Structure formats: structure tokens, C-alpha cells
Tab-separated table of C-alpha atoms in Angstrom:
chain	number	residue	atom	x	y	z
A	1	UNK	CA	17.548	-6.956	-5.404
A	2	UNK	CA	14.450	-7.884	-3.624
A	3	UNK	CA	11.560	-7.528	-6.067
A	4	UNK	CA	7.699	-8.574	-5.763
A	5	UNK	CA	6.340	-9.231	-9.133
A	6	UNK	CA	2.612	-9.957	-10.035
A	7	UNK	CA	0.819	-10.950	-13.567
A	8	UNK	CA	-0.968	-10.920	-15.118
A	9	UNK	CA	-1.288	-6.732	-14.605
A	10	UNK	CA	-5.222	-6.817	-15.774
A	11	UNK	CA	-7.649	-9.406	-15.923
A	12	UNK	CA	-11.075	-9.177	-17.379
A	13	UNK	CA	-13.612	-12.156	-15.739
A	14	UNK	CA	-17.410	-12.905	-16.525
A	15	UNK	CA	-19.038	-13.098	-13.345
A	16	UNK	CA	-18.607	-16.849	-11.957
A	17	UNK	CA	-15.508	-17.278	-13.867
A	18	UNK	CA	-12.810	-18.536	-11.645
A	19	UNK	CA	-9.499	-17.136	-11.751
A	20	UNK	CA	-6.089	-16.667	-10.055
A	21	UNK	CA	-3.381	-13.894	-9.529
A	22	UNK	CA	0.048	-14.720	-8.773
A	23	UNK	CA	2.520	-12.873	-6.841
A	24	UNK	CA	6.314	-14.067	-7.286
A	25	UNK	CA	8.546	-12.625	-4.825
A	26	UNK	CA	12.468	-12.346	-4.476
A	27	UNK	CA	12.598	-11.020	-1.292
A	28	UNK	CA	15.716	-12.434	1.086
A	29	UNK	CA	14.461	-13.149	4.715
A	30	UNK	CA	10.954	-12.457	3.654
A	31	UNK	CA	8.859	-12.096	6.528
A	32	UNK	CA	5.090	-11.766	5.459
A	33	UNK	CA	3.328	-11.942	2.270
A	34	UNK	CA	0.776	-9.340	1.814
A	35	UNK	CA	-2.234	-9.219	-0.089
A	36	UNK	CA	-4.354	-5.692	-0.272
A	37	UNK	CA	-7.367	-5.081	-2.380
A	38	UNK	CA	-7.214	-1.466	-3.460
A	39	UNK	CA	-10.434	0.197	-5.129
A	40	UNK	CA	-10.337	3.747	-7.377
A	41	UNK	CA	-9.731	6.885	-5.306
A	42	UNK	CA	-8.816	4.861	-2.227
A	43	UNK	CA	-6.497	4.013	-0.054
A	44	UNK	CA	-5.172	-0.315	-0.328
A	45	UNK	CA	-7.058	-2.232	1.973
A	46	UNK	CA	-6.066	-5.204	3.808
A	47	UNK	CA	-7.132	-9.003	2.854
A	48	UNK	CA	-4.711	-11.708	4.007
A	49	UNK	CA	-1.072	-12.156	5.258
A	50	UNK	CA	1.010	-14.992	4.831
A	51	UNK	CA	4.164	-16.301	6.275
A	52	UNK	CA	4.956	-19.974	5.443
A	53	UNK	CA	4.921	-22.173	2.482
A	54	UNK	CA	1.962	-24.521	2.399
A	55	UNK	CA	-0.282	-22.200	4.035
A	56	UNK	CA	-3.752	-21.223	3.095
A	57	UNK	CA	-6.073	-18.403	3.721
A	58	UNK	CA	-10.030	-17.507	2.724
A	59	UNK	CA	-12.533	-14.959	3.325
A	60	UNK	CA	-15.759	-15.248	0.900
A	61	UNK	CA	-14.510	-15.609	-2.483
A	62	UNK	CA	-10.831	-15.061	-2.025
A	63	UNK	CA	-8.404	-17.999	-1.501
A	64	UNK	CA	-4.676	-16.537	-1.027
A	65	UNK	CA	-1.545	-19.609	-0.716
A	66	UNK	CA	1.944	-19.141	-0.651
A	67	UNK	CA	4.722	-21.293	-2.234
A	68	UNK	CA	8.584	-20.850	-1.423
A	69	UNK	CA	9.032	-18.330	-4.385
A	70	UNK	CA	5.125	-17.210	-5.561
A	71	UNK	CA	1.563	-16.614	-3.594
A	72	UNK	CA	-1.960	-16.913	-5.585
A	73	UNK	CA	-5.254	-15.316	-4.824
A	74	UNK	CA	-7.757	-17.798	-6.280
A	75	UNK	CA	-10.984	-16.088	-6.743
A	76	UNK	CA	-13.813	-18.422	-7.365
A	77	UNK	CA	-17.279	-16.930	-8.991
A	78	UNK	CA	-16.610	-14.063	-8.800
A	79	UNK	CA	-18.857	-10.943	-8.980
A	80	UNK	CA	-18.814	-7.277	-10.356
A	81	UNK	CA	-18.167	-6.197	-7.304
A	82	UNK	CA	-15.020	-7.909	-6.604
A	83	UNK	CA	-13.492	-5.343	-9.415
A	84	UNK	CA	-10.546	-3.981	-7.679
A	85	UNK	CA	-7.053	-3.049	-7.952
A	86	UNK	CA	-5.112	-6.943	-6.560
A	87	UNK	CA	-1.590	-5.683	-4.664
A	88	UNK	CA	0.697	-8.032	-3.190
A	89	UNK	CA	3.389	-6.932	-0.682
A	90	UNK	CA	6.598	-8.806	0.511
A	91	UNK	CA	7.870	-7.085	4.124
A	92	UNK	CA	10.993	-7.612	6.387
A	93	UNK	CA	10.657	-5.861	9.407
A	94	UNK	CA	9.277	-2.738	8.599
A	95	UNK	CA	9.895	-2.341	5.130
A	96	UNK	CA	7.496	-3.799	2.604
A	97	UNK	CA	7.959	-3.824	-1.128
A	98	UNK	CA	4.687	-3.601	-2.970
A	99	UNK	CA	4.177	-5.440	-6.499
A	100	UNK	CA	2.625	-3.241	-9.733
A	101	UNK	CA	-0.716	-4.871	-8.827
A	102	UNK	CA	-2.964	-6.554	-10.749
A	103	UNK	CA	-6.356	-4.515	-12.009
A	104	UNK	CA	-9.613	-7.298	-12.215
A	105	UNK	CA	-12.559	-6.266	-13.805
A	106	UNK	CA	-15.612	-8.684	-13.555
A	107	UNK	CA	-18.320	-8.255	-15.821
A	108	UNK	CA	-21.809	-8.761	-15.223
B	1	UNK	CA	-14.620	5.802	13.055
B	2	UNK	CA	-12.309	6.432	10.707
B	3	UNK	CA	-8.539	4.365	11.394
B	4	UNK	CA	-6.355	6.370	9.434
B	5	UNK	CA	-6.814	9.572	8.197
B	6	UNK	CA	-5.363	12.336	5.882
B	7	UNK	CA	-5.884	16.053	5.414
B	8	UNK	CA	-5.564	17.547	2.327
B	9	UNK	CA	-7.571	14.645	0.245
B	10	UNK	CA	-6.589	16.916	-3.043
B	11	UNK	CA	-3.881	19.617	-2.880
B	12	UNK	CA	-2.938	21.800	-6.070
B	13	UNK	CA	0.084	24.210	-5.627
B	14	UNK	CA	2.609	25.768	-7.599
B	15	UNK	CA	6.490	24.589	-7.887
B	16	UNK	CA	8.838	26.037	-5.798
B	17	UNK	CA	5.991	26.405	-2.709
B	18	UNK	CA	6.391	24.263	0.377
B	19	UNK	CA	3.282	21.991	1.424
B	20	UNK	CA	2.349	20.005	4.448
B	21	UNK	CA	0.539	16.670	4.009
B	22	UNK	CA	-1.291	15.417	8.077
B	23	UNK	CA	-1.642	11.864	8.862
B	24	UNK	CA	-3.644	10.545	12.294
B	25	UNK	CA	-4.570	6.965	13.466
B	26	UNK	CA	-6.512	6.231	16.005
B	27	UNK	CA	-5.796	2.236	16.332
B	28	UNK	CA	-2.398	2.875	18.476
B	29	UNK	CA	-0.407	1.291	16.529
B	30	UNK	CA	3.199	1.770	17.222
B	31	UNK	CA	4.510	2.203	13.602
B	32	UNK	CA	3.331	4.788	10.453
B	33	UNK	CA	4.506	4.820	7.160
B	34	UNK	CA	4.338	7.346	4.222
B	35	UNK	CA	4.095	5.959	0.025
B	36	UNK	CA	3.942	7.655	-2.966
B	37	UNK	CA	2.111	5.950	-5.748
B	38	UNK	CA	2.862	7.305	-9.421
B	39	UNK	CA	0.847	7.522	-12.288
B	40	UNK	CA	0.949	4.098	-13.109
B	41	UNK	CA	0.159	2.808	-9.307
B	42	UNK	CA	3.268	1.554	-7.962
B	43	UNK	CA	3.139	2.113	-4.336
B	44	UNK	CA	6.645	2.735	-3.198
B	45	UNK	CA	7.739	3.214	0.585
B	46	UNK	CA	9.424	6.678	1.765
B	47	UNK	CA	9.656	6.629	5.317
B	48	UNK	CA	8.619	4.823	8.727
B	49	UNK	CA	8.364	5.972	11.933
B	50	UNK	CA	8.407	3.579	15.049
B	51	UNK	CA	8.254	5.769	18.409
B	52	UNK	CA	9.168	8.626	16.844
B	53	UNK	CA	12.536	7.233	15.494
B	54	UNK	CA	12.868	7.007	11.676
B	55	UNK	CA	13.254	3.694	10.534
B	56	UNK	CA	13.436	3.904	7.036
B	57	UNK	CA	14.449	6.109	4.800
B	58	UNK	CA	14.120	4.984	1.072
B	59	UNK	CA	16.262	6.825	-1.553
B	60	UNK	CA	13.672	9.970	-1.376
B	61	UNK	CA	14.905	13.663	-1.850
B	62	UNK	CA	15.679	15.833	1.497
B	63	UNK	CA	13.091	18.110	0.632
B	64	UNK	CA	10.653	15.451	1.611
B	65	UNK	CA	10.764	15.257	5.158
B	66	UNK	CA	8.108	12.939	8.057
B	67	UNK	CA	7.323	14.727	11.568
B	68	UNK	CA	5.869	12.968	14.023
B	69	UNK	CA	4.453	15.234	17.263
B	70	UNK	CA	3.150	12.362	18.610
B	71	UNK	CA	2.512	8.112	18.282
B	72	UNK	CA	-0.535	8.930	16.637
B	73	UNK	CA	0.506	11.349	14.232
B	74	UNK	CA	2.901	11.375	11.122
B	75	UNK	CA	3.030	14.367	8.756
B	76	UNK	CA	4.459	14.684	5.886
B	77	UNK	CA	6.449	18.180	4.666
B	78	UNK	CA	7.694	19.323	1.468
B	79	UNK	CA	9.799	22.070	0.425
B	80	UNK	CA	10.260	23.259	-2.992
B	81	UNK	CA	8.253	21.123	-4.580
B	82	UNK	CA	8.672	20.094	-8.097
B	83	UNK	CA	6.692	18.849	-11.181
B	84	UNK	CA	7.984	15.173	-10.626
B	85	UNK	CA	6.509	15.376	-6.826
B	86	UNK	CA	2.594	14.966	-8.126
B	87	UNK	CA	1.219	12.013	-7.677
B	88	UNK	CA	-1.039	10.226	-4.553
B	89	UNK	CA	0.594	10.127	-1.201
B	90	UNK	CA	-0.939	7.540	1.246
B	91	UNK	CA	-0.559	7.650	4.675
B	92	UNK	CA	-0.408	4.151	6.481
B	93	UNK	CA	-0.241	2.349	10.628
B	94	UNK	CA	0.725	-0.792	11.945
B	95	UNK	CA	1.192	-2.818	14.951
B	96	UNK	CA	4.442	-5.181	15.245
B	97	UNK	CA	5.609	-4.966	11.341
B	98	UNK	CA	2.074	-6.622	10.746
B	99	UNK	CA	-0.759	-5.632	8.280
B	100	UNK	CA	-0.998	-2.253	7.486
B	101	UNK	CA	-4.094	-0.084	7.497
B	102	UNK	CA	-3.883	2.996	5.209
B	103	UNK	CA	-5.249	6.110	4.498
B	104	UNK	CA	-7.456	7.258	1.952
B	105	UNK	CA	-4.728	9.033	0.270
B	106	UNK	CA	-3.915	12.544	-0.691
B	107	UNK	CA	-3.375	13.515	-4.125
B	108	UNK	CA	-0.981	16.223	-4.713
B	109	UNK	CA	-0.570	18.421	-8.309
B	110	UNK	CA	2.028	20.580	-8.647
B	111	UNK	CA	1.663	22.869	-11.421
């Protein structure tokens, strides 16, 4: 069964501690990995896609890679306001299956 | 300008009454998509609709049902609903199976 799992499912940083999420996936004929950043009360909002092995994406303090099996969002020094609900999404077509998330709290 | 929007953001109703949830976008994208995300914020798919043609259809109950008047609009109707049915419902676009942009979500409690 294709599944997207993610861990750990919280995380509690200092701010400028550098961390990662993972996101292992076991999705057949994957076509994108996902990554959304999802905030209390709102909707998930979009951060990076991925689609092959070995590749690498950044914006600010995020770093998201993929692997064959798992993707990690490397987040270096972080800061309060990077607190945030961390989903990662497998899709085929039109169909994406959406991990539990993991919930990152940086403290000041 | 808001992308993707959704009307009711809250909704409380009784079991047994039937409830409409509306969705707009105005990025035209081709596809929308409707989720339901429980009380312990697992965002599962129930439906997509590409052109007006559904899709998918995940293993929801036939009282939940998508209507699309148009490529920029996807609503979302329920009849009878039921305890089990509360939770947030988010709305969500995309162009060419790529990222999707979502709504702010509506959160429906059935008492």
C-alpha cells in the first residue's frame, strides 16, 4: 500500500539549532515529492517539490533532498517563526498521499 | 488577491441536516481537490475534479458529494450528516498534477 511516513511527529528547537525532518515514502511510480508548511487555523502552504533522487532544493532556511526511498527538510538556524506544522506529500497523477506531518516548535 | 477560497470558514449544524461547503480559485488551474483533515491532522484526499470530470474518488461515503458549475469552482455537498463528518475540510487547485495551492479551510461541527 502506498504510504508516506514522516518522524519524528514533533520537534522542539532553540532558535539556531539545526535540524532535519524526514519523509519516507512507499509510493509505486511516485511522481513528485511534496513538502507544505502548514501553520494553526490555516490552510498547508506550498514550499518545495521534488522528483528525482539526488536533487536539492532551498529557499531561506529550508533545504528539502530526496533519496530513492526518504526526502529531508534540513532547517538550519532556525527561528521562532519557522514554528509550523512540516507535511510531506507523495503524488501520482492526481492523487497525492499526505504524511501525519511533523509539528516544529522553535523557541526563542 | 486571495488564490483559493472557501465559504463557510466555521459551520455548526445538527446531524441529519444537509450542508454545502463553496470552493473558488482564481489561478485557472485546471484541477481542484477536496481533503478532510481529522482531529489529529491527517489530511486525506476525497475527490478531484479535472474539467469537470471526477478523477478520484477515495473510499468516502455517497452522502459526500463535489459539484463543479464551472473550472473555477468546486463545492462540496453533504447530506445527512453525521457526528463522524466534523472535522476541517480544505479546499485545494492545481495546474498539471503539480503543487497545490489550498484553501484556508472550513471547519465543520456537527452536533
Amino acid at each position: 500500500e502506498d504510504q508516506v511516513t514522516q518522524s519524528p511527529e514533533a520537534l522542539r528547537l532553540q532558535e539556531g539549532e539545526s535540524s532535519s525532518l524526514n519523509c519516507s515514502y512507499t509510493v509505486s511510480g511516485l511522481r513528485g515529492l511534496f513538502w507544505y508548511r502548514q501553520d494553526p487555523g490555516k490552510g498547508p502552504e506550498f514550499l518545495f517539490t521534488l522528483y528525482s533522487a539526488g536533487e536539492e532544493k532551498e529557499k531561506e532556511r529550508l533545504k528539502a533532498t530526496l533519496t530513492k526511498k526518504e526526502s529531508f527538510l534540513h532547517i538550519t538556524a532556525p527561528k521562532p517563526e519557522d514554528s509550523a506544522t512540516y507535511l510531506c506529500a507523495g503524488t501520482l497523477d492526481n492523487d497525492m498521499r499526505f504524511g501525519a506531518g511533523t509539528r516544529l516548535t522553535v523557541k526563542p | 488577491d486571495t488564490a483559493v477560497s472557501q465559504t463557510p470558514k466555521y459551520l455548526v449544524t445538527q446531524m441529519g441536516n444537509d450542508k454545502s461547503i463553496k470552493c473558488e480559485q482564481n489561478l485557472g488551474h485546471d484541477t481542484m481537490y477536496w481533503y478532510k483533515q481529522d482531529s489529529k491532522k491527517f489530511l486525506k484526499i476525497m475527490f478531484s475534479y479535472n474539467n469537470k470530470e471526477l478523477i478520484i474518488n477515495e473510499t468516502v461515503p455517497n452522502r459526500f458529494s463535489p459539484k463543479s458549475p464551472d473550472k473555477a469552482h468546486l463545492n462540496l455537498h453533504i447530506n445527512s450528516l453525521e457526528l463522524g463528518d466534523s472535522a476541517v475540510y480544505f479546499c485545494a487547485s492545481s495546474q498539471d498534477s503539480d503543487e497545490q495551492y489550498f484553501g484556508p479551510g472550513t471547519r465543520l461541527t456537527v452536533t
